[in-house]
């Protein structure tokens, strides 16, 4: 292939296209990419560390890690920027640009906390595993920030299902970011023989991080990655699920439960791809863009309710009616039914006349809004949870726009749990997983707060802004 003169002089950096690889014996080869541009609207990015000179520094060097992270952040901005409504901006606490910190400490983790993105690293079995060296991990965390810009109400909501949608959105961000690259689209079509529902390098999220976690916790993650979107997990009301299970089983833990929605999304991309005139890499790129646009439309419009998955699903079908005349409705309904996100009755109820009847409210939906918009306070006895005062939770409280629900495994539809049960179940699960920081002054004599330094606390108990009682607030999405 002849390199054009302008290409030959373009500054290039070496990066991983998706993930370093599944284990030390199967490391993906880095490839050259143009120096990424971070300060792009509507999602400008930044990196706290000083930018090195573009060069050929390879895996394991700080320069390489910087450029992988920069490439990932740029690609996340390019993925979501064209899909979100005009005027979308980062959450106000983020500031003008979302800043990534590439060496935040010793851990196998990464998180978003409205102050920025934080990536950790650890040496496992002699291998240095840096979360920032994976495009998939970086784009997952950037996905949290994008969804927070679109629906800030989800951040503090006491609901396993909305927390899981955040995690699913992160994995979808990694998937769509990977499918931005023509080289990966070609590779995936070859790997799956064009059956995109099959496991592939883009459905398998964070292979190296998954390998590292398995060395100490063999059943905590999938056998070949952190999570795989090529799955068959079926919806259940998370209030009925265990707070923890091996990776092979579904639990109410948000990363585990996210697989129900992300699994359906992969099937949606596959279904839309099958409907493209040309089933080639360009058709796959188009299918990914269509699916991403329908998801953005849906999360902006869907009301904040307890059975959130079903509302987002119905709004994706509604968005397809408005944008595409319902062209992809069969693919959407099939995917959501196969994962139980919509019951048969619910899927059949979202018809074109029904969408038209509810259309004005949907069309006028805009991103953002207040952090508490659509939420209702639920107050519980603090002594039940080992704290000294009554505890207030933010529960989902908006009116359902579509009368839809998930599938009951025994048949029919699941009756959505009431907001108080959703919130209290979520709080109990957080305590049972040791994810709540309780300051000493708020602990009762029977406190059971987990002080293990190895357990990241995603939430904390603080004094209410009203001065009365305590409240649960989120620290981060990890």
Short mmCIF file of C-alpha atoms in Angstrom, two decimals:
data_model
loop_
_atom_site.label_atom_id
_atom_site.label_comp_id
_atom_site.label_asym_id
_atom_site.label_seq_id
_atom_site.Cartn_x
_atom_site.Cartn_y
_atom_site.Cartn_z
CA UNK A 1 0.00 0.00 0.00
CA UNK A 2 1.45 3.38 -1.02
CA UNK A 3 1.62 5.93 1.81
CA UNK A 4 0.56 9.40 0.74
CA UNK A 5 3.03 12.21 1.51
CA UNK A 6 0.74 13.88 4.03
CA UNK A 7 0.27 10.55 5.85
CA UNK A 8 4.00 9.95 5.96
CA UNK A 9 4.61 13.15 7.92
CA UNK A 10 1.65 12.76 10.27
CA UNK A 11 2.85 12.19 13.88
CA UNK A 12 2.03 8.64 14.96
CA UNK A 13 1.95 6.79 18.28
CA UNK A 14 1.76 3.09 19.11
CA UNK A 15 -1.41 1.90 20.89
CA UNK A 16 -3.43 -1.20 21.59
CA UNK A 17 -6.63 -1.16 19.52
CA UNK A 18 -8.82 -2.70 22.20
CA UNK A 19 -7.10 -4.53 25.08
CA UNK A 20 -3.58 -5.76 25.86
CA UNK A 21 -4.76 -9.38 25.71
CA UNK A 22 -5.99 -12.30 27.77
CA UNK A 23 -2.78 -13.41 29.51
CA UNK A 24 0.99 -12.87 29.38
CA UNK A 25 1.34 -15.44 26.57
CA UNK A 26 -1.27 -13.82 24.30
CA UNK A 27 -0.50 -10.10 24.16
CA UNK A 28 -2.06 -8.20 21.26
CA UNK A 29 0.33 -6.38 18.96
CA UNK A 30 0.33 -2.58 19.22
CA UNK A 31 -0.43 -0.63 16.05
CA UNK A 32 0.36 2.92 14.90
CA UNK A 33 -2.40 5.54 15.19
CA UNK A 34 -2.33 9.29 14.54
CA UNK A 35 -1.64 11.41 17.61
CA UNK A 36 -5.10 11.76 19.20
CA UNK A 37 -6.91 15.06 19.67
CA UNK A 38 -8.44 15.35 23.16
CA UNK A 39 -10.01 18.80 23.25
CA UNK A 40 -13.05 18.03 21.10
CA UNK A 41 -16.65 19.11 21.73
CA UNK A 42 -19.02 18.20 23.23
CA UNK A 43 -16.81 15.95 25.40
CA UNK A 44 -13.33 17.50 25.81
CA UNK A 45 -10.87 15.21 27.58
CA UNK A 46 -7.58 15.77 29.39
CA UNK A 47 -4.85 13.69 31.04
CA UNK A 48 -3.30 14.78 34.32
CA UNK A 49 0.15 13.47 33.42
CA UNK A 50 2.46 15.40 31.09
CA UNK A 51 2.22 14.34 27.46
CA UNK A 52 5.36 12.58 26.20
CA UNK A 53 6.74 13.15 22.74
CA UNK A 54 5.16 10.93 20.07
CA UNK A 55 7.59 8.08 19.50
CA UNK A 56 7.67 4.32 19.14
CA UNK A 57 7.63 3.53 22.88
CA UNK A 58 6.14 0.08 23.33
CA UNK A 59 3.97 -1.70 25.95
CA UNK A 60 5.02 -1.32 29.54
CA UNK A 61 6.40 2.21 29.19
CA UNK A 62 4.74 5.30 30.61
CA UNK A 63 4.78 6.94 27.18
CA UNK A 64 2.90 4.00 25.67
CA UNK A 65 0.34 4.01 28.47
CA UNK A 66 -0.22 7.73 28.00
CA UNK A 67 -0.90 7.39 24.28
CA UNK A 68 -3.17 4.34 24.71
CA UNK A 69 -5.23 6.32 27.22
CA UNK A 70 -5.28 9.40 24.99
CA UNK A 71 -6.33 7.31 21.99
CA UNK A 72 -9.09 5.70 24.08
CA UNK A 73 -10.43 8.99 25.42
CA UNK A 74 -10.42 10.53 21.96
CA UNK A 75 -12.26 7.55 20.54
CA UNK A 76 -14.90 7.69 23.31
CA UNK A 77 -15.51 11.36 22.48
CA UNK A 78 -15.75 10.53 18.76
CA UNK A 79 -18.17 7.68 19.52
CA UNK A 80 -20.68 9.56 21.65
CA UNK A 81 -20.26 13.16 20.51
CA UNK A 82 -22.24 12.79 17.26
CA UNK A 83 -25.02 10.82 19.00
CA UNK A 84 -25.95 13.05 21.96
CA UNK A 85 -28.37 15.98 21.77
CA UNK A 86 -27.00 19.42 20.96
CA UNK A 87 -25.92 21.24 24.09
CA UNK A 88 -24.89 18.14 26.04
CA UNK A 89 -22.01 18.83 28.43
CA UNK A 90 -20.17 17.03 31.19
CA UNK A 91 -21.77 17.05 34.62
CA UNK A 92 -21.05 20.47 36.21
CA UNK A 93 -18.82 18.91 38.88
CA UNK A 94 -16.56 17.50 36.15
CA UNK A 95 -15.79 20.94 34.75
CA UNK A 96 -15.02 21.81 31.15
CA UNK A 97 -12.89 18.73 30.44
CA UNK A 98 -12.93 15.20 31.86
CA UNK A 99 -9.48 14.52 33.31
CA UNK A 100 -7.93 11.05 33.44
CA UNK A 101 -5.37 10.08 36.10
CA UNK A 102 -3.28 7.20 34.80
CA UNK A 103 -1.50 6.03 37.97
CA UNK A 104 -3.98 6.42 40.82
CA UNK A 105 -2.55 3.66 43.02
CA UNK A 106 -2.12 -0.05 43.58
CA UNK A 107 -5.30 -1.94 42.63
CA UNK A 108 -6.96 -3.89 39.85
CA UNK A 109 -9.60 -1.26 39.22
CA UNK A 110 -10.65 2.02 37.63
CA UNK A 111 -13.46 4.44 38.46
CA UNK A 112 -15.36 7.61 37.57
CA UNK A 113 -16.27 9.98 40.41
CA UNK A 114 -17.32 13.35 38.90
CA UNK A 115 -13.81 14.64 39.60
CA UNK A 116 -12.34 12.60 36.78
CA UNK A 117 -11.33 9.10 35.68
CA UNK A 118 -8.93 7.16 37.89
CA UNK A 119 -6.90 4.19 36.67
CA UNK A 120 -4.96 1.84 38.92
CA UNK A 121 -2.24 -0.74 38.31
CA UNK A 122 -0.77 -3.79 40.00
CA UNK A 123 1.88 -6.42 39.34
CA UNK A 124 0.30 -9.88 39.16
CA UNK A 125 2.36 -13.04 38.64
CA UNK A 126 5.20 -10.86 37.45
CA UNK A 127 3.04 -8.97 34.95
CA UNK A 128 2.43 -5.23 35.31
CA UNK A 129 -1.29 -4.71 34.70
CA UNK A 130 -2.22 -1.04 34.15
CA UNK A 131 -5.92 -0.33 33.64
CA UNK A 132 -5.11 2.72 31.49
CA UNK A 133 -3.35 0.46 28.98
CA UNK A 134 -6.69 -1.03 27.88
CA UNK A 135 -8.85 0.90 25.43
CA UNK A 136 -11.83 -1.08 26.70
CA UNK A 137 -11.32 -0.13 30.36
CA UNK A 138 -10.75 3.54 29.52
CA UNK A 139 -13.78 3.72 27.23
CA UNK A 140 -15.92 1.93 29.82
CA UNK A 141 -15.09 4.57 32.43
CA UNK A 142 -15.63 7.37 29.92
CA UNK A 143 -19.04 5.82 29.25
CA UNK A 144 -19.99 6.39 32.90
CA UNK A 145 -19.19 10.08 32.47
CA UNK A 146 -21.20 10.33 29.25
CA UNK A 147 -24.27 8.73 30.85
CA UNK A 148 -23.85 11.03 33.86
CA UNK A 149 -23.96 13.97 31.47
CA UNK A 150 -27.17 12.63 29.91
CA UNK A 151 -28.93 11.44 33.10
CA UNK A 152 -27.32 12.78 36.30
CA UNK A 153 -30.28 11.49 38.32
CA UNK A 154 -28.90 7.95 38.01
CA UNK A 155 -25.72 8.74 39.95
CA UNK A 156 -27.13 8.75 43.49
CA UNK A 157 -30.24 6.69 42.88
CA UNK A 158 -30.68 3.76 45.25
CA UNK A 159 -31.54 1.16 42.62
CA UNK A 160 -29.66 -1.92 41.48
CA UNK A 161 -31.20 -1.72 38.03
CA UNK A 162 -30.14 1.86 37.30
CA UNK A 163 -26.65 1.17 38.67
CA UNK A 164 -26.48 -1.87 36.37
CA UNK A 165 -27.59 0.23 33.39
CA UNK A 166 -24.62 2.51 34.15
CA UNK A 167 -22.28 -0.49 34.00
CA UNK A 168 -23.92 -1.79 30.82
CA UNK A 169 -23.55 1.65 29.23
CA UNK A 170 -19.84 1.52 30.08
CA UNK A 171 -19.39 -1.86 28.39
CA UNK A 172 -21.43 -0.65 25.41
CA UNK A 173 -19.13 2.39 25.24
CA UNK A 174 -16.16 0.01 24.94
CA UNK A 175 -17.94 -2.03 22.26
CA UNK A 176 -18.93 0.98 20.14
CA UNK A 177 -15.50 2.53 20.57
CA UNK A 178 -13.88 -0.64 19.26
CA UNK A 179 -16.26 -0.75 16.32
CA UNK A 180 -15.12 2.76 15.38
CA UNK A 181 -12.03 1.12 13.89
CA UNK A 182 -12.24 -0.43 10.44
CA UNK A 183 -9.46 -2.88 11.31
CA UNK A 184 -11.40 -4.24 14.29
CA UNK A 185 -14.64 -4.47 12.32
CA UNK A 186 -12.85 -6.57 9.68
CA UNK A 187 -11.23 -8.74 12.38
CA UNK A 188 -14.51 -9.36 14.21
CA UNK A 189 -16.41 -10.27 11.04
CA UNK A 190 -13.68 -12.81 10.25
CA UNK A 191 -13.58 -14.17 13.82
CA UNK A 192 -17.36 -14.66 14.05
CA UNK A 193 -17.95 -15.44 10.36
CA UNK A 194 -20.31 -12.43 10.43
CA UNK A 195 -22.42 -13.84 13.29
CA UNK A 196 -21.92 -10.97 15.71
CA UNK A 197 -23.85 -12.69 18.50
CA UNK A 198 -20.84 -14.97 18.98
CA UNK A 199 -18.04 -14.25 21.43
CA UNK A 200 -15.34 -12.08 19.90
CA UNK A 201 -12.53 -9.72 20.81
CA UNK A 202 -15.03 -6.84 21.00
CA UNK A 203 -17.67 -8.71 23.03
CA UNK A 204 -15.03 -9.79 25.57
CA UNK A 205 -14.40 -6.76 27.78
CA UNK A 206 -11.01 -6.28 29.49
CA UNK A 207 -9.30 -9.61 28.88
CA UNK A 208 -6.07 -8.69 30.69
CA UNK A 209 -7.77 -7.20 33.75
CA UNK A 210 -10.00 -10.29 33.89
CA UNK A 211 -6.91 -12.54 33.77
CA UNK A 212 -5.28 -10.59 36.61
CA UNK A 213 -8.39 -10.81 38.84
CA UNK A 214 -8.72 -14.55 38.18
CA UNK A 215 -5.26 -15.17 39.65
CA UNK A 216 -6.63 -14.38 43.10
CA UNK A 217 -10.37 -14.87 42.61
CA UNK A 218 -10.91 -17.61 39.99
CA UNK A 219 -14.71 -17.45 39.88
CA UNK A 220 -15.15 -13.67 40.22
CA UNK A 221 -14.99 -12.93 36.48
CA UNK A 222 -15.54 -14.73 33.18
CA UNK A 223 -13.00 -17.41 32.21
CA UNK A 224 -11.57 -15.38 29.30
CA UNK A 225 -12.27 -11.74 30.19
CA UNK A 226 -13.84 -9.46 32.77
CA UNK A 227 -17.35 -9.68 31.24
CA UNK A 228 -18.64 -10.99 27.93
CA UNK A 229 -21.54 -9.34 26.11
CA UNK A 230 -22.08 -12.60 24.22
CA UNK A 231 -24.22 -14.14 26.96
CA UNK A 232 -27.70 -15.49 27.65
CA UNK A 233 -28.47 -14.04 31.09
CA UNK A 234 -32.22 -13.63 31.59
CA UNK A 235 -33.89 -10.80 33.48
CA UNK A 236 -35.09 -11.14 37.05
CA UNK A 237 -36.15 -8.39 39.41
CA UNK A 238 -32.83 -7.64 41.17
CA UNK A 239 -34.54 -7.37 44.57
CA UNK A 240 -35.03 -11.17 44.32
CA UNK A 241 -31.39 -11.93 43.50
CA UNK A 242 -28.44 -12.70 45.74
CA UNK A 243 -26.03 -9.78 46.30
CA UNK A 244 -23.09 -11.90 45.13
CA UNK A 245 -22.63 -14.96 42.93
CA UNK A 246 -19.83 -16.52 40.87
CA UNK A 247 -19.47 -14.94 37.44
CA UNK A 248 -21.33 -17.86 35.87
CA UNK A 249 -24.53 -16.84 37.66
CA UNK A 250 -26.57 -13.64 37.79
CA UNK A 251 -26.68 -11.52 40.95
CA UNK A 252 -27.95 -8.07 41.91
CA UNK A 253 -24.37 -6.73 41.95
CA UNK A 254 -24.45 -4.04 39.23
CA UNK A 255 -21.59 -5.41 37.12
CA UNK A 256 -23.17 -8.85 37.16
CA UNK A 257 -26.69 -7.61 36.45
CA UNK A 258 -25.43 -5.28 33.70
CA UNK A 259 -24.82 -8.33 31.51
CA UNK A 260 -28.56 -8.75 30.93
CA UNK A 261 -28.76 -5.39 29.15
CA UNK A 262 -25.37 -5.44 27.45
CA UNK A 263 -26.10 -8.95 26.17
CA UNK A 264 -29.30 -7.68 24.59
CA UNK A 265 -27.47 -4.72 23.09
CA UNK A 266 -24.94 -6.96 21.34
CA UNK A 267 -27.83 -8.89 19.79
CA UNK A 268 -29.38 -5.59 18.68
CA UNK A 269 -26.18 -4.61 16.87
CA UNK A 270 -26.09 -8.08 15.29
CA UNK A 271 -29.73 -7.82 14.22
CA UNK A 272 -29.36 -4.36 12.72
CA UNK A 273 -26.22 -5.52 10.91
CA UNK A 274 -28.15 -8.41 9.32
CA UNK A 275 -30.57 -5.83 7.90
CA UNK A 276 -27.88 -3.75 6.21
CA UNK A 277 -27.72 -3.85 2.42
CA UNK A 278 -24.02 -4.69 2.56
CA UNK A 279 -22.93 -7.01 5.36
CA UNK A 280 -19.33 -5.82 5.35
CA UNK A 281 -17.21 -3.76 7.72
CA UNK A 282 -18.93 -0.53 6.62
CA UNK A 283 -22.33 -2.11 7.30
CA UNK A 284 -21.15 -3.14 10.75
CA UNK A 285 -20.00 0.41 11.45
CA UNK A 286 -23.40 1.70 10.41
CA UNK A 287 -25.22 -0.88 12.58
CA UNK A 288 -23.18 0.13 15.63
CA UNK A 289 -23.95 3.82 15.03
CA UNK A 290 -27.69 3.14 14.67
CA UNK A 291 -27.83 1.06 17.85
CA UNK A 292 -25.84 3.67 19.78
CA UNK A 293 -28.17 6.46 18.61
CA UNK A 294 -31.27 4.54 19.71
CA UNK A 295 -29.70 3.92 23.14
CA UNK A 296 -28.87 7.61 23.61
CA UNK A 297 -32.40 8.62 22.60
CA UNK A 298 -33.83 6.10 25.05
CA UNK A 299 -31.78 6.98 28.13
CA UNK A 300 -32.53 10.67 27.61
CA UNK A 301 -36.27 10.04 27.33
CA UNK A 302 -36.94 7.08 29.67
CA UNK A 303 -38.48 8.07 33.01
CA UNK A 304 -36.65 7.21 36.22
CA UNK A 305 -38.59 4.20 37.51
CA UNK A 306 -37.92 0.99 39.40
CA UNK A 307 -38.14 -1.35 36.38
CA UNK A 308 -35.71 0.85 34.44
CA UNK A 309 -34.46 -1.71 31.92
CA UNK A 310 -37.95 -2.18 30.50
CA UNK A 311 -38.50 1.57 30.11
CA UNK A 312 -35.17 2.04 28.31
CA UNK A 313 -36.01 -0.91 26.04
CA UNK A 314 -39.45 0.47 25.18
CA UNK A 315 -37.94 3.88 24.46
CA UNK A 316 -35.36 2.33 22.12
CA UNK A 317 -38.26 0.79 20.16
CA UNK A 318 -40.04 4.15 20.23
CA UNK A 319 -36.88 5.92 19.01
CA UNK A 320 -36.67 3.47 16.12
CA UNK A 321 -40.25 4.31 15.15
CA UNK A 322 -39.43 8.03 15.12
CA UNK A 323 -36.05 7.83 13.38
CA UNK A 324 -36.39 4.81 11.13
CA UNK A 325 -40.10 4.16 10.73
CA UNK A 326 -39.77 1.02 12.89
CA UNK A 327 -37.31 -0.60 10.46
CA UNK A 328 -35.33 -2.30 13.23
CA UNK A 329 -38.23 -3.07 15.55
CA UNK A 330 -37.99 -6.84 15.07
CA UNK A 331 -34.30 -6.87 16.00
CA UNK A 332 -34.96 -4.75 19.08
CA UNK A 333 -37.95 -6.76 20.29
CA UNK A 334 -36.20 -10.08 19.67
CA UNK A 335 -33.12 -9.08 21.67
CA UNK A 336 -35.09 -7.70 24.61
CA UNK A 337 -37.38 -10.74 24.70
CA UNK A 338 -34.48 -13.18 24.57
CA UNK A 339 -32.96 -11.55 27.64
CA UNK A 340 -36.30 -11.10 29.43
CA UNK A 341 -35.99 -7.30 29.57
CA UNK A 342 -39.42 -7.11 27.93
CA UNK A 343 -42.11 -9.71 28.35
CA UNK A 344 -43.88 -10.92 25.21
CA UNK A 345 -46.90 -8.81 26.12
CA UNK A 346 -44.74 -5.74 26.77
CA UNK A 347 -42.82 -6.05 23.51
CA UNK A 348 -46.04 -6.32 21.53
CA UNK A 349 -47.55 -3.29 23.29
CA UNK A 350 -45.01 -0.73 22.01
CA UNK A 351 -46.72 -0.14 18.67
CA UNK A 352 -46.47 2.77 16.28
CA UNK A 353 -49.86 4.21 17.34
CA UNK A 354 -48.81 3.93 21.00
CA UNK A 355 -45.53 5.70 20.29
CA UNK A 356 -47.35 8.42 18.35
CA UNK A 357 -49.80 8.90 21.23
CA UNK A 358 -46.94 9.44 23.69
CA UNK A 359 -44.64 11.12 21.18
CA UNK A 360 -44.72 14.78 22.34
CA UNK A 361 -43.33 13.94 25.78
CA UNK A 362 -40.61 11.77 24.30
CA UNK A 363 -39.60 14.24 21.61
CA UNK A 364 -39.25 17.07 24.12
CA UNK A 365 -36.91 15.10 26.41
CA UNK A 366 -33.56 16.77 26.97
CA UNK A 367 -30.39 15.57 28.66
CA UNK A 368 -29.16 16.74 32.04
CA UNK A 369 -31.50 18.17 34.63
CA UNK A 370 -30.99 18.28 38.38
CA UNK A 371 -29.29 15.47 40.25
CA UNK A 372 -32.51 14.82 42.19
CA UNK A 373 -34.98 15.23 39.34
CA UNK A 374 -37.49 12.37 39.29
CA UNK A 375 -36.33 10.96 42.64
CA UNK A 376 -38.20 10.70 45.91
CA UNK A 377 -36.69 10.49 49.41
CA UNK A 378 -37.23 7.25 51.30
CA UNK A 379 -36.33 7.33 55.01
CA UNK A 380 -35.41 4.15 56.87
CA UNK A 381 -34.44 3.41 60.45
CA UNK A 382 -30.72 3.92 60.83
CA UNK A 383 -30.34 1.33 63.60
CA UNK A 384 -31.22 -1.42 61.12
CA UNK A 385 -28.06 -0.53 59.20
CA UNK A 386 -25.77 0.16 62.13
CA UNK A 387 -25.96 3.98 61.96
CA UNK A 388 -27.06 6.43 64.62
CA UNK A 389 -29.82 8.39 62.87
CA UNK A 390 -32.59 7.91 60.30
CA UNK A 391 -31.15 7.35 56.83
CA UNK A 392 -32.56 8.91 53.64
CA UNK A 393 -32.24 7.21 50.25
CA UNK A 394 -33.03 8.57 46.77
CA UNK A 395 -35.57 6.25 45.15
CA UNK A 396 -36.95 6.31 41.57
CA UNK A 397 -40.31 8.03 41.43
CA UNK A 398 -41.29 9.18 37.95
CA UNK A 399 -44.44 8.05 36.15
CA UNK A 400 -43.99 5.21 33.69
CA UNK A 401 -44.45 6.38 30.13
CA UNK A 402 -44.99 2.87 28.74
CA UNK A 403 -46.82 0.19 30.67
CA UNK A 404 -44.09 -2.41 30.14
CA UNK A 405 -42.23 -4.85 32.35
CA UNK A 406 -39.70 -7.64 32.18
CA UNK A 407 -40.48 -11.32 31.74
CA UNK A 408 -41.35 -13.57 34.62
CA UNK A 409 -39.35 -16.79 34.03
CA UNK A 410 -42.54 -18.71 34.83
CA UNK A 411 -44.46 -16.76 32.16
CA UNK A 412 -46.10 -13.36 31.80
CA UNK A 413 -44.70 -10.13 33.18
CA UNK A 414 -42.87 -9.25 36.38
CA UNK A 415 -44.72 -6.82 38.61
CA UNK A 416 -42.22 -3.98 39.23
CA UNK A 417 -41.18 -3.56 42.87
CA UNK A 418 -42.24 -0.38 44.63
CA UNK A 419 -39.62 2.39 45.05
CA UNK A 420 -39.13 1.83 48.79
CA UNK A 421 -38.40 -1.87 48.33
CA UNK A 422 -36.02 -1.10 45.44
CA UNK A 423 -34.10 1.43 47.56
CA UNK A 424 -33.89 -0.60 50.77
CA UNK A 425 -32.90 -3.77 48.91
CA UNK A 426 -30.12 -1.83 47.19
CA UNK A 427 -28.88 -0.41 50.50
CA UNK A 428 -28.83 -3.86 52.11
CA UNK A 429 -26.85 -5.27 49.19
CA UNK A 430 -24.30 -2.45 49.46
CA UNK A 431 -23.71 -3.24 53.12
CA UNK A 432 -23.58 -6.99 52.46
CA UNK A 433 -20.91 -6.37 49.82
CA UNK A 434 -18.94 -4.02 52.09
CA UNK A 435 -19.23 -1.03 49.75
CA UNK A 436 -20.42 1.68 52.21
CA UNK A 437 -18.08 4.01 54.12
CA UNK A 438 -19.58 4.95 57.47
CA UNK A 439 -17.68 7.64 59.43
CA UNK A 440 -17.06 6.76 63.08
CA UNK A 441 -19.34 9.52 64.35
CA UNK A 442 -22.32 7.99 62.53
CA UNK A 443 -21.81 4.40 63.71
CA UNK A 444 -24.10 2.87 66.30
CA UNK A 445 -22.97 0.40 68.95
CA UNK A 446 -24.01 -2.44 66.61
CA UNK A 447 -22.26 -1.08 63.52
CA UNK A 448 -21.11 -3.62 60.95
CA UNK A 449 -19.33 -1.22 58.57
CA UNK A 450 -16.61 -2.97 56.57
CA UNK A 451 -13.25 -1.25 57.15
CA UNK A 452 -11.23 -3.55 54.89
CA UNK A 453 -8.76 -1.34 52.97
CA UNK A 454 -8.88 -3.76 50.03
CA UNK A 455 -12.58 -3.08 49.44
CA UNK A 456 -13.29 0.12 47.49
CA UNK A 457 -16.20 2.01 48.99
CA UNK A 458 -18.51 3.20 46.23
CA UNK A 459 -20.90 4.92 48.67
CA UNK A 460 -20.75 6.78 51.95
CA UNK A 461 -23.07 7.88 54.74
CA UNK A 462 -23.02 11.64 55.26
CA UNK A 463 -25.06 14.21 57.14
CA UNK A 464 -28.09 15.33 55.15
CA UNK A 465 -27.89 18.75 53.50
CA UNK A 466 -31.09 19.64 55.38
CA UNK A 467 -29.30 19.04 58.68
CA UNK A 468 -31.77 16.33 59.69
CA UNK A 469 -30.58 12.75 59.73
CA UNK A 470 -28.16 11.03 57.38
CA UNK A 471 -28.13 10.27 53.69
CA UNK A 472 -26.55 7.75 51.33
CA UNK A 473 -24.46 9.27 48.52
CA UNK A 474 -22.39 7.69 45.79
CA UNK A 475 -18.65 8.25 45.66
CA UNK A 476 -17.91 6.64 42.33
CA UNK A 477 -18.72 4.03 39.68
CA UNK A 478 -15.87 1.51 39.70
#
